[in-house]
Structures are given as structure tokens and as C-alpha cells.
Amino acid sequence: EVDLVESGGGLVQAGGSLRLSCAVSGFSFDDYAIGWFRQAPGKEREGVSCISVSDGRAEYLEAVKGRFTINSDNAKNTVYLQMNNLKPDDTAVYYCAFAPVFMASMWKQNGFMTAWGKGILVTVSS
């Protein structure tokens, strides 16, 4: 069973940076996808970024392009989301999620990700 644990959230001022980590366990193959999603109060969950850990292909939500970077450390089975120039609109609970395959056209679709972390709060103050 795949287990995902997020860390690195917290409170930061607008313009600041945070790095979220997603530790992955319970999957024995080297080819899978990890996505970061977020849900702000009163809003729908949205896909922020996704990466293929085997070859580094990545996708980003338009609103975070140029500010957020996703990368993986396969030796540590950990995927990171570096978030720079944070804005109050980035305030949300962030979740990492697992899929056994990377598909650029599908990763945001409901049901594509098969395992989820519990989420971690990111608060950006103005």
C-alpha cells in the first residue's frame, strides 16, 4: 500500500518561499507520478503540479508557472515542491498524491491519483 507524508508547510509572508516535501513509501517500482494539489477554503481542489519520477517530465498549473518547481530525489523517495514568490492566493491545504503512471493529460482528473497524503497547510499573509 502506498503511503504519502507531506511536510514543510507553514506561515510565510507574501513574496516568501516554502519547500514542501512528499515522502513516498510502499511502491517498489521506479516509474510513477507524484502530483501536488491544493484546496483553499470554499474552493474546489486544483492540481498544482505533477512529475514523472522516472524521467522528470513535469506539468504546472498556469498560475504557478515560473514560481513553483517540482523535483524528485529518487534515492530518498521524496518529491519536493519549491514555492517562491508566494501570494496570499496560494493559501491552501496542499496534498501530494500518487499515480502508477504519468499522463500529462490525465493527472488532474478525478480518480487518476490512487493514493493521497493527509495534507499540509500553507498560509501566505499579505
C-alpha positions as YAML, in Angstrom:
chain: A
units: angstrom
residues:
- id: 1
  name: GLU
  ca: [0.00, 0.00, 0.00]
- id: 2
  name: VAL
  ca: [1.36, 3.38, -1.00]
- id: 3
  name: ASP
  ca: [1.84, 5.84, 1.85]
- id: 4
  name: LEU
  ca: [2.48, 9.56, 1.37]
- id: 5
  name: VAL
  ca: [3.54, 12.01, 4.06]
- id: 6
  name: GLU
  ca: [3.76, 15.75, 3.43]
- id: 7
  name: SER
  ca: [5.93, 18.16, 5.37]
- id: 8
  name: GLY
  ca: [7.25, 21.70, 5.10]
- id: 9
  name: GLY
  ca: [4.13, 23.79, 5.27]
- id: 10
  name: GLY
  ca: [3.59, 26.79, 7.50]
- id: 11
  name: LEU
  ca: [3.06, 30.54, 7.59]
- id: 12
  name: VAL
  ca: [5.02, 32.83, 5.31]
- id: 13
  name: GLN
  ca: [4.70, 36.43, 4.20]
- id: 14
  name: ALA
  ca: [3.82, 37.31, 0.64]
- id: 15
  name: GLY
  ca: [6.92, 37.15, -1.53]
- id: 16
  name: GLY
  ca: [8.47, 34.47, 0.63]
- id: 17
  name: SER
  ca: [9.31, 30.85, -0.10]
- id: 18
  name: LEU
  ca: [8.50, 27.40, 1.23]
- id: 19
  name: ARG
  ca: [9.53, 23.92, 0.17]
- id: 20
  name: LEU
  ca: [7.04, 21.12, 0.58]
- id: 21
  name: SER
  ca: [8.20, 17.52, 0.76]
- id: 22
  name: CYS
  ca: [6.30, 14.34, -0.03]
- id: 23
  name: ALA
  ca: [7.86, 11.14, 1.29]
- id: 24
  name: VAL
  ca: [6.68, 8.10, -0.66]
- id: 25
  name: SER
  ca: [6.72, 4.51, 0.56]
- id: 26
  name: GLY
  ca: [5.07, 1.22, -0.32]
- id: 27
  name: PHE
  ca: [5.72, 1.16, -4.09]
- id: 28
  name: SER
  ca: [8.57, -0.93, -5.39]
- id: 29
  name: PHE
  ca: [8.86, 0.35, -8.96]
- id: 30
  name: ASP
  ca: [10.85, 3.38, -10.10]
- id: 31
  name: ASP
  ca: [8.28, 4.69, -12.57]
- id: 32
  name: TYR
  ca: [5.34, 6.55, -11.09]
- id: 33
  name: ALA
  ca: [3.92, 10.05, -10.82]
- id: 34
  name: ILE
  ca: [3.51, 12.35, -7.87]
- id: 35
  name: GLY
  ca: [1.16, 15.28, -8.02]
- id: 36
  name: TRP
  ca: [0.66, 18.25, -5.75]
- id: 37
  name: PHE
  ca: [-2.88, 19.51, -5.30]
- id: 38
  name: ARG
  ca: [-4.33, 22.25, -3.15]
- id: 39
  name: GLN
  ca: [-7.67, 23.22, -1.74]
- id: 40
  name: ALA
  ca: [-8.39, 26.68, -0.43]
- id: 41
  name: PRO
  ca: [-11.32, 27.35, 1.91]
- id: 42
  name: GLY
  ca: [-14.56, 27.37, -0.04]
- id: 43
  name: LYS
  ca: [-12.89, 26.38, -3.29]
- id: 44
  name: GLU
  ca: [-12.54, 23.25, -5.37]
- id: 45
  name: ARG
  ca: [-9.36, 21.21, -5.18]
- id: 46
  name: GLU
  ca: [-6.97, 22.02, -8.02]
- id: 47
  name: GLY
  ca: [-3.90, 20.36, -9.44]
- id: 48
  name: VAL
  ca: [-0.77, 22.42, -8.89]
- id: 49
  name: SER
  ca: [2.00, 20.30, -10.37]
- id: 50
  name: CYS
  ca: [2.88, 16.74, -11.29]
- id: 51
  name: ILE
  ca: [6.11, 14.92, -12.03]
- id: 52
  name: SER
  ca: [7.17, 11.64, -13.55]
- id: 53
  name: VAL
  ca: [9.83, 10.43, -11.14]
- id: 54
  name: SER
  ca: [11.47, 8.24, -13.79]
- id: 55
  name: ASP
  ca: [12.28, 10.98, -16.31]
- id: 56
  name: GLY
  ca: [11.41, 14.28, -14.65]
- id: 57
  name: ARG
  ca: [8.63, 15.33, -17.01]
- id: 58
  name: ALA
  ca: [6.53, 17.87, -15.17]
- id: 59
  name: GLU
  ca: [3.32, 19.81, -15.54]
- id: 60
  name: TYR
  ca: [2.24, 23.00, -13.77]
- id: 61
  name: LEU
  ca: [-0.91, 24.94, -13.10]
- id: 62
  name: GLU
  ca: [-0.70, 28.12, -15.15]
- id: 63
  name: ALA
  ca: [-1.00, 30.29, -12.03]
- id: 64
  name: VAL
  ca: [2.20, 28.86, -10.52]
- id: 65
  name: LYS
  ca: [4.41, 28.63, -13.60]
- id: 66
  name: GLY
  ca: [7.66, 30.47, -13.02]
- id: 67
  name: ARG
  ca: [7.17, 30.47, -9.24]
- id: 68
  name: PHE
  ca: [6.87, 26.79, -8.28]
- id: 69
  name: THR
  ca: [9.26, 23.98, -9.18]
- id: 70
  name: ILE
  ca: [8.68, 20.27, -8.68]
- id: 71
  name: ASN
  ca: [11.52, 17.81, -8.47]
- id: 72
  name: SER
  ca: [12.24, 14.37, -7.10]
- id: 73
  name: ASP
  ca: [15.06, 12.78, -5.17]
- id: 74
  name: ASN
  ca: [14.66, 9.14, -6.10]
- id: 75
  name: ALA
  ca: [17.33, 7.99, -3.65]
- id: 76
  name: LYS
  ca: [15.18, 9.38, -0.86]
- id: 77
  name: ASN
  ca: [11.81, 8.50, -2.45]
- id: 78
  name: THR
  ca: [10.83, 12.11, -1.90]
- id: 79
  name: VAL
  ca: [9.24, 14.68, -4.18]
- id: 80
  name: TYR
  ca: [9.61, 18.38, -3.46]
- id: 81
  name: LEU
  ca: [7.59, 21.42, -4.39]
- id: 82
  name: GLN
  ca: [9.68, 24.57, -4.17]
- id: 83
  name: MET
  ca: [7.35, 27.54, -3.91]
- id: 84
  name: ASN
  ca: [8.81, 31.00, -4.46]
- id: 85
  name: ASN
  ca: [7.24, 34.45, -4.59]
- id: 86
  name: LEU
  ca: [4.24, 33.16, -2.69]
- id: 87
  name: LYS
  ca: [0.99, 35.09, -2.86]
- id: 88
  name: PRO
  ca: [-1.98, 35.18, -0.50]
- id: 89
  name: ASP
  ca: [-3.96, 33.30, -3.17]
- id: 90
  name: ASP
  ca: [-1.58, 30.36, -2.68]
- id: 91
  name: THR
  ca: [-3.01, 29.85, 0.81]
- id: 92
  name: ALA
  ca: [-4.48, 26.35, 0.93]
- id: 93
  name: VAL
  ca: [-4.10, 22.84, 2.23]
- id: 94
  name: TYR
  ca: [-1.61, 21.13, -0.06]
- id: 95
  name: TYR
  ca: [-1.83, 17.41, -0.76]
- id: 96
  name: CYS
  ca: [0.55, 15.12, -2.54]
- id: 97
  name: ALA
  ca: [-0.88, 12.22, -4.47]
- id: 98
  name: PHE
  ca: [0.39, 9.12, -6.26]
- id: 99
  name: ALA
  ca: [-0.36, 7.55, -9.60]
- id: 100
  name: PRO
  ca: [1.36, 4.46, -11.02]
- id: 101
  name: VAL
  ca: [1.88, 6.22, -14.33]
- id: 102
  name: PHE
  ca: [2.47, 9.81, -15.50]
- id: 103
  name: MET
  ca: [-0.02, 11.17, -18.01]
- id: 104
  name: ALA
  ca: [0.12, 14.87, -18.75]
- id: 105
  name: SER
  ca: [-3.47, 14.94, -19.99]
- id: 106
  name: MET
  ca: [-4.96, 12.98, -17.11]
- id: 107
  name: TRP
  ca: [-3.24, 13.80, -13.82]
- id: 108
  name: LYS
  ca: [-5.79, 16.41, -12.78]
- id: 109
  name: GLN
  ca: [-8.77, 14.15, -13.45]
- id: 110
  name: ASN
  ca: [-10.76, 12.82, -10.51]
- id: 111
  name: GLY
  ca: [-9.81, 9.22, -9.83]
- id: 112
  name: PHE
  ca: [-6.47, 9.26, -11.65]
- id: 113
  name: MET
  ca: [-4.41, 9.56, -8.47]
- id: 114
  name: THR
  ca: [-4.76, 6.37, -6.44]
- id: 115
  name: ALA
  ca: [-3.28, 7.42, -3.09]
- id: 116
  name: TRP
  ca: [-3.26, 10.68, -1.16]
- id: 117
  name: GLY
  ca: [-1.41, 12.22, 1.73]
- id: 118
  name: LYS
  ca: [-3.26, 13.83, 4.62]
- id: 119
  name: GLY
  ca: [-2.40, 17.35, 3.52]
- id: 120
  name: ILE
  ca: [-0.45, 20.22, 4.97]
- id: 121
  name: LEU
  ca: [-1.45, 23.84, 5.47]
- id: 122
  name: VAL
  ca: [0.31, 26.68, 3.69]
- id: 123
  name: THR
  ca: [-0.70, 30.17, 4.77]
- id: 124
  name: VAL
  ca: [0.59, 33.26, 2.96]
- id: 125
  name: SER
  ca: [-0.02, 36.54, 4.73]
- id: 126
  name: SER
  ca: [-0.28, 39.83, 2.89]
...
